[in-house]
XYZ file of C-alpha atoms in Angstrom:
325
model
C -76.638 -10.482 29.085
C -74.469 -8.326 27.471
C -70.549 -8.965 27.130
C -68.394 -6.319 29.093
C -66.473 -4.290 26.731
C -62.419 -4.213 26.905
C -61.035 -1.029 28.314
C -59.468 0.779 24.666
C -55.627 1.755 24.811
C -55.323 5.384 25.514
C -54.820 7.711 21.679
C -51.462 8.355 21.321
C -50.447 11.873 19.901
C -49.403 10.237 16.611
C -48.370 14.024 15.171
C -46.179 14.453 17.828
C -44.308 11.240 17.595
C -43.459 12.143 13.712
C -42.409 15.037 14.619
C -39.856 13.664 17.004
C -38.977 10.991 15.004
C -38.381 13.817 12.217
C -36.112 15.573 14.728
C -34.156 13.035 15.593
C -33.487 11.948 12.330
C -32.467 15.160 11.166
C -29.701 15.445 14.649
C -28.388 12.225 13.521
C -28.089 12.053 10.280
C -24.428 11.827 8.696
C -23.153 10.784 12.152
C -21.716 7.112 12.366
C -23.878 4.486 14.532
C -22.057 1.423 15.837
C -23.385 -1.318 13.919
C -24.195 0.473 10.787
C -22.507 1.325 7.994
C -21.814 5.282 7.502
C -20.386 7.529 4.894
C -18.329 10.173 6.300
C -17.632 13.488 3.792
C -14.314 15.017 4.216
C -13.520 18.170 2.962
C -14.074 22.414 2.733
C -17.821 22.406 4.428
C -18.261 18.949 4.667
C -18.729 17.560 7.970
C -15.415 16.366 8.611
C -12.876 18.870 7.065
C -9.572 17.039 7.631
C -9.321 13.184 7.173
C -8.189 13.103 10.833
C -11.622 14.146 12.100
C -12.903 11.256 9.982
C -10.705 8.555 10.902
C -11.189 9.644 14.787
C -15.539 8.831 14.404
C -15.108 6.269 11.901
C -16.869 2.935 12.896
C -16.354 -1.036 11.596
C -17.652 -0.519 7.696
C -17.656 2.425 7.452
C -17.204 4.484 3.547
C -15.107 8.192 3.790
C -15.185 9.955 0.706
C -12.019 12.297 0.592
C -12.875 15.459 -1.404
C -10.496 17.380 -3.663
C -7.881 19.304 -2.274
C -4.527 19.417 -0.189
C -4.537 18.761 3.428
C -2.068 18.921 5.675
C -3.195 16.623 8.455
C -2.136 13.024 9.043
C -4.937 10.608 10.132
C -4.699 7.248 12.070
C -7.409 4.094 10.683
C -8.291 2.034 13.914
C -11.487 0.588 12.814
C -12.221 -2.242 10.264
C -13.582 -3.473 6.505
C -13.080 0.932 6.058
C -13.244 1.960 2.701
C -10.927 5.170 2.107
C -11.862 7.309 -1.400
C -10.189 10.295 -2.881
C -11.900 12.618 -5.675
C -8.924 11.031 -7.955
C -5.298 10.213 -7.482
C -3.702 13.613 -8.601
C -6.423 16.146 -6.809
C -6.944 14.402 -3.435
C -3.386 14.875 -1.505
C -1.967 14.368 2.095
C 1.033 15.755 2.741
C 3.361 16.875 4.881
C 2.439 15.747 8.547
C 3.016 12.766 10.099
C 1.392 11.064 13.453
C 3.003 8.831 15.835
C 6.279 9.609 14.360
C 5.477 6.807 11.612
C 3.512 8.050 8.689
C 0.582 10.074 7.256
C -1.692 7.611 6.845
C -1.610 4.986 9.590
C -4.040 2.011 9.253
C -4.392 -0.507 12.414
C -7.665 -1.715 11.086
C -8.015 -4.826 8.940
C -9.518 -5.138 5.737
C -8.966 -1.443 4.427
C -9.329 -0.539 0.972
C -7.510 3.274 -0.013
C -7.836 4.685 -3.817
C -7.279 7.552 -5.326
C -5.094 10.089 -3.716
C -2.021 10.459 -3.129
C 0.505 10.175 0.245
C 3.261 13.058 -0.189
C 6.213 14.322 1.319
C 6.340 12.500 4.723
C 9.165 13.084 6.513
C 10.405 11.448 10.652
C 12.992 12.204 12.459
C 14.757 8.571 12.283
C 14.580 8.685 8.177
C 11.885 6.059 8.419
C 8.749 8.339 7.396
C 6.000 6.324 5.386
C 3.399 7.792 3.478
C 1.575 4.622 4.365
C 2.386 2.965 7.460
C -0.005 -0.853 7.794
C -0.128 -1.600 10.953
C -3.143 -4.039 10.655
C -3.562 -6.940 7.953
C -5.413 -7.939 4.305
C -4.940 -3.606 2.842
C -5.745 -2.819 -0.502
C -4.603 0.035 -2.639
C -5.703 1.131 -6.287
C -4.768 4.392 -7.625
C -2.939 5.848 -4.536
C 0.476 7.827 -5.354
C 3.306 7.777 -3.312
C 5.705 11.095 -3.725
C 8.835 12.052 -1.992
C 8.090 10.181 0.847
C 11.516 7.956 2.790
C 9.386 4.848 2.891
C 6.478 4.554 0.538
C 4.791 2.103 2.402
C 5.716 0.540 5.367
C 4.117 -2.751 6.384
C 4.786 -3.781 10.125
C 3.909 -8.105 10.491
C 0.966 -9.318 10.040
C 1.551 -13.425 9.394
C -0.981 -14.618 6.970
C -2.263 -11.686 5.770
C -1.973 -9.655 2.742
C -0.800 -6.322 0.834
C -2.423 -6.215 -2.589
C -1.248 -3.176 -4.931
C -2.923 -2.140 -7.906
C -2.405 0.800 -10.648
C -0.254 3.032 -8.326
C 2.425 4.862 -8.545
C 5.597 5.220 -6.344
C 7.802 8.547 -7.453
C 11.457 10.039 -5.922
C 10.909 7.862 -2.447
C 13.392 6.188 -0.495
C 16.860 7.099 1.930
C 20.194 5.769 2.925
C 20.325 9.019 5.457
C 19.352 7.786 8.923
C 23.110 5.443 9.355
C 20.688 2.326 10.243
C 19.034 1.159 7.636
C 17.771 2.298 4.155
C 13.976 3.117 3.554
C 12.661 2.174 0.679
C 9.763 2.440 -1.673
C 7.968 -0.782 0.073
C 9.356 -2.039 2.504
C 6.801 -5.307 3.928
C 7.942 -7.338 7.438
C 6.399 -10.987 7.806
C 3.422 -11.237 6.240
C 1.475 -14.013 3.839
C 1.234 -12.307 0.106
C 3.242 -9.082 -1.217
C 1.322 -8.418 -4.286
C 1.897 -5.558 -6.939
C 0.037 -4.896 -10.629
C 0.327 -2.471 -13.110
C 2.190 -0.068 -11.020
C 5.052 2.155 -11.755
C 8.398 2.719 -9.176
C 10.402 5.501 -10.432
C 13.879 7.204 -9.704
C 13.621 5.877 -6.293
C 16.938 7.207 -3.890
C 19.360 4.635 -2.470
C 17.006 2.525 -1.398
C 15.015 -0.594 -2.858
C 11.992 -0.632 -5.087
C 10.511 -2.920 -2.736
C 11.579 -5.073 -0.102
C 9.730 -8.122 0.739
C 9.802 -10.465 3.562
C 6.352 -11.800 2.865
C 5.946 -15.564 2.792
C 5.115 -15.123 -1.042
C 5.603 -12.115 -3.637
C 4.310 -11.599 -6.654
C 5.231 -8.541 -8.999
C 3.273 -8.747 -12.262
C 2.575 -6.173 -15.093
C 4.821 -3.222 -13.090
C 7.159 -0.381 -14.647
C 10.399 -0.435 -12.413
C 13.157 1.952 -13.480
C 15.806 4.096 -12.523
C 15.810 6.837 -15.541
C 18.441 8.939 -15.713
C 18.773 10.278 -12.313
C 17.518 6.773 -9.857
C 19.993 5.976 -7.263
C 17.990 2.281 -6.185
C 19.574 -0.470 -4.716
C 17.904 -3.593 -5.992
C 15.017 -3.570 -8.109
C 12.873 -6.175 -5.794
C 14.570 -7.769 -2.371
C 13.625 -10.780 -1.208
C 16.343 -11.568 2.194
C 14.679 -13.974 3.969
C 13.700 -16.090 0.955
C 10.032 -16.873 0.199
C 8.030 -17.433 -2.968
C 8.422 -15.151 -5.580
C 6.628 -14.274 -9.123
C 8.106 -11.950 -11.567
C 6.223 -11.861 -14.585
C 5.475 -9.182 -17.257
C 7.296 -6.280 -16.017
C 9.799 -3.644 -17.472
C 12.722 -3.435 -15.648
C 15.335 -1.095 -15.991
C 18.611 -0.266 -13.675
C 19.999 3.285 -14.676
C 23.370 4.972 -14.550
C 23.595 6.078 -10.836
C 22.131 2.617 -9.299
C 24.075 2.307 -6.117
C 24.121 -1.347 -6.347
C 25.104 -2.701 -9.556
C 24.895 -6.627 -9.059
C 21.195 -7.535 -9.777
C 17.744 -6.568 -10.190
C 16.055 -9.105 -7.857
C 18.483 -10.544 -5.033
C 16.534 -14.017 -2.723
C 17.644 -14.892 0.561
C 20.814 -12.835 0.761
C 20.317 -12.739 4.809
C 19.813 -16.517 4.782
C 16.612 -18.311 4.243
C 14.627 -18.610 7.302
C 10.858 -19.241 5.575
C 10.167 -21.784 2.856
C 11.081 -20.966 -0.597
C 8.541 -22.973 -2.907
C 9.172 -21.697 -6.260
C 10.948 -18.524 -7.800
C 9.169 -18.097 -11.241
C 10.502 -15.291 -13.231
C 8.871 -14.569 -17.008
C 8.674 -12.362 -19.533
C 10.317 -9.525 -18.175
C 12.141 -7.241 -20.095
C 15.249 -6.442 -18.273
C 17.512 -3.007 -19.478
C 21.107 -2.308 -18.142
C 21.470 1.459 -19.105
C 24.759 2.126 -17.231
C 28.478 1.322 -17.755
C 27.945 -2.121 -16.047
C 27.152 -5.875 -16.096
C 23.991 -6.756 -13.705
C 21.871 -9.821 -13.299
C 18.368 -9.886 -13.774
C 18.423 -12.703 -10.870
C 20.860 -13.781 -7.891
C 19.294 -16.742 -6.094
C 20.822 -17.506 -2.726
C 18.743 -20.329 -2.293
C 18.742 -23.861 -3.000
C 15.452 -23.333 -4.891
C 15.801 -23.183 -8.301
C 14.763 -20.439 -9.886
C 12.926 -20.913 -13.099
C 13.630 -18.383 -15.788
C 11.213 -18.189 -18.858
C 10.692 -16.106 -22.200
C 12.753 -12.676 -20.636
C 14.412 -10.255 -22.929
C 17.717 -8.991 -21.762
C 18.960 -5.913 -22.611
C 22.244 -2.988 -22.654
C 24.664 -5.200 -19.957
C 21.778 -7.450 -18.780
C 22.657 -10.926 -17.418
C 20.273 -13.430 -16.853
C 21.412 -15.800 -13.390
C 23.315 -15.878 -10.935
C 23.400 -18.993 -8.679
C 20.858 -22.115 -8.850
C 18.229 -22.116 -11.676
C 17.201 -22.878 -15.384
C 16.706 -20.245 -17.883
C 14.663 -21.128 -21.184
C-alpha cells in the first residue's frame, strides 16, 4: 500500500522578497531604530544639516558625528549613553543661538560623552547663558572649547552623579552683569564628583574659574590664569564645603582680579555637606598684581593639607585650619 504523500508548501517568489528586502533596506538606512544603535551625520549634505535635526531623531546609544563648519543652531540632548563628535575642537563650532533660554547645547540625557568642538558666544537675557547647560547626570567632555560664553558650563543637580572634564579649554567667559548673581566659567549645583584634567581657564570676566558645589572636586593637571587682562573672582569656589583635590596645576591671579583674597575659598556660605579631606599639592601658585593673596582660605573645620606647592610674586600659602609641608 503506498504511503500518502504530504501536501508541499506553496513556492514562494524568493526574487521578489530580495527585492523588497533590498528596498526597504535602502528607505531605512541612516535613519535611527529604537533599540539599535545609529550614527547620525550632521553637516552641508549630510542627512541632518544642523545638530538640532540630529538631537530631535536621536535614540538611547546613539553616535552623531558633527562635521566641520559653523552652525548657528542650538540643539537640545534628551536621549541617553549619546556620543556627540566634532571634526576637531577648532573647526566644528556652535555659536550664537541659544534654546530654552539656557544654553546652546542642552543635554537632559545621561551618560553623554561631547569632544571636539567648540560652544561659542552664548548669550540669555538674565546673563546666565551657558555654552553647555547639563541638565541630566554622569557627562563627559574631551576637547570641547568654551569661548565668550557668560557661563561655560552650567550643571543643574544631579546627586550622585558626575561631570568629568578632560583637555578643554575655557577662554574670555563669565559676568557680574545680570545684578543677581555672577556666571562663571563652571558653575556645578549638587552633584557627586566635579572633575577637571589638563584643561586651561583663561582671562575669565568677574566671575569664578569654577564653582563647585559637588560633594567632591578634584582639579588636577589644569592651567588657571588671569594674564594680563582676567578680571576672575576666585580661582576654584567651593561654598558649601565638600571634598576637594588640587594637585598639579598652574595657578596664577593677575593684575585686574576683582577679588584679591585667595585662589581657592571652602565653605564660605557655611558647610552644609561633609567635608572629608581638602588635599592641595604641587601647585604652583603666581601673584602677578600689587597684592597679597592666599593660595587657600579654609572655612571649615577640616584641615586642609598643604603639600610640595611653590608660591610665587605675593603668594600666601593658608588661611584658616590646615598644615602646610
Amino acid at each position: 500500500m503506498l504511503a500518502k504523500q504530504r501536501p508541499q508548501p506553496p513556492v514562494r517568489p524568493v526574487g521578489l522578497i530580495a527585492v523588497w528586502l533590498a528596498v526597504f533596506a535602502l528607505l531605512t538606512a541612516g535613519l535611527p531604530r529604537p533599540g539599535l544603535a545609529a550614527t547620525l551625520e550632521v553637516g552641508a549634505g549630510k542627512p541632518y544639516p544642523m545638530p538640532s535635526a540630529a538631537a530631535a531623531a536621536a535614540h538611547d546609544g546613539d553616535h552623531i558625528n558633527i562635521a566641520a563648519g559653523s552652525y548657528f543652531d542650538c540643539a537640545v540632548w534628551r536621549a541617553n549613553d549619546l556620543t556627540i563628535r566634532g571634526a576637531a575642537a577648532d573647526t566644528t563650532v556652535i555659536t550664537d543661538k541659544t534654546c530654552q533660554g539656557k544654553g546652546l547645547f542642552i543635554t537632559y540625557g545621561n551618560n553623554i560623552k561631547i569632544s571636539d568642538l567648540t560652544l561659542t558666544r552664548a548669550r540669555v537675557a538674565d546673563f546666565n547663558g551657558a555654552g553647555l547647560r547639563a541638565e541630566g547626570g554622569n557627562l563627559t567632555l574631551e576637547r570641547v572649547r568654551f569661548v565668550n560664553d557668560q557661563d561655560g558650563l552650567l550643571a543643574a543637580p544631579a546627586p550622585g552623579k558626575s561631570i568629568i572634564i578632560r583637555d578643554s579649554l575655557f577662554l574670555h567667559n563669565g559676568t557680574c552683569e545680570g545684578g543677581g548673581g555672577c556666571a562663571h566659567d563652571i558653575y556645578v549645583n549638587e552633584i557627586g564628583l566635579l572633575r577637571l584634567e589638563h584643561t586651561r581657564f583663561f582671562e575669565t570676566r568677574s566671575g569664578h574659574h569654577i564653582k563647585s558645589l559637588a560633594h567632591q572636586t578634584e582639579v588636577i593637571g589644569c592651567d588657571l590664569a588671569d594674564g594680563p587682562n582676567g578680571s576672575s573672582s576666585y580661582v576654584v569656589d567651593v561654598p558649601h564645603g565638600g571634598g576637594v583635590l588640587l594637585r598639579d596645576n598652574h595657578i596664577e591671579k593677575g593684575p585686574k582680579s576683582e577679588n584679591h583674597s585667595s585662589a581657592l575659598i571652602i565653605g564660605e556660605d557655611g558647610v552644609s555637606q561633609p567635608t572629608p579631606e581638602i588635599v592641595v599639592e604641587h601647585n604652583t601658585f603666581l601673584v602677578d598684581g600689587d597684592y597679597n593673596s592666599y593660595l587657600v582660605n579654609n572655612m571649615t573645620a577640616t584641615e586642609a593639607q598643604l603639600k610640595g606647592n611653590t608660591l610665587q610674586g605675593n603668594a600666601k600659602a593658608l588661611r584658616g585650619d590646615g598644615v602646610v609641608h
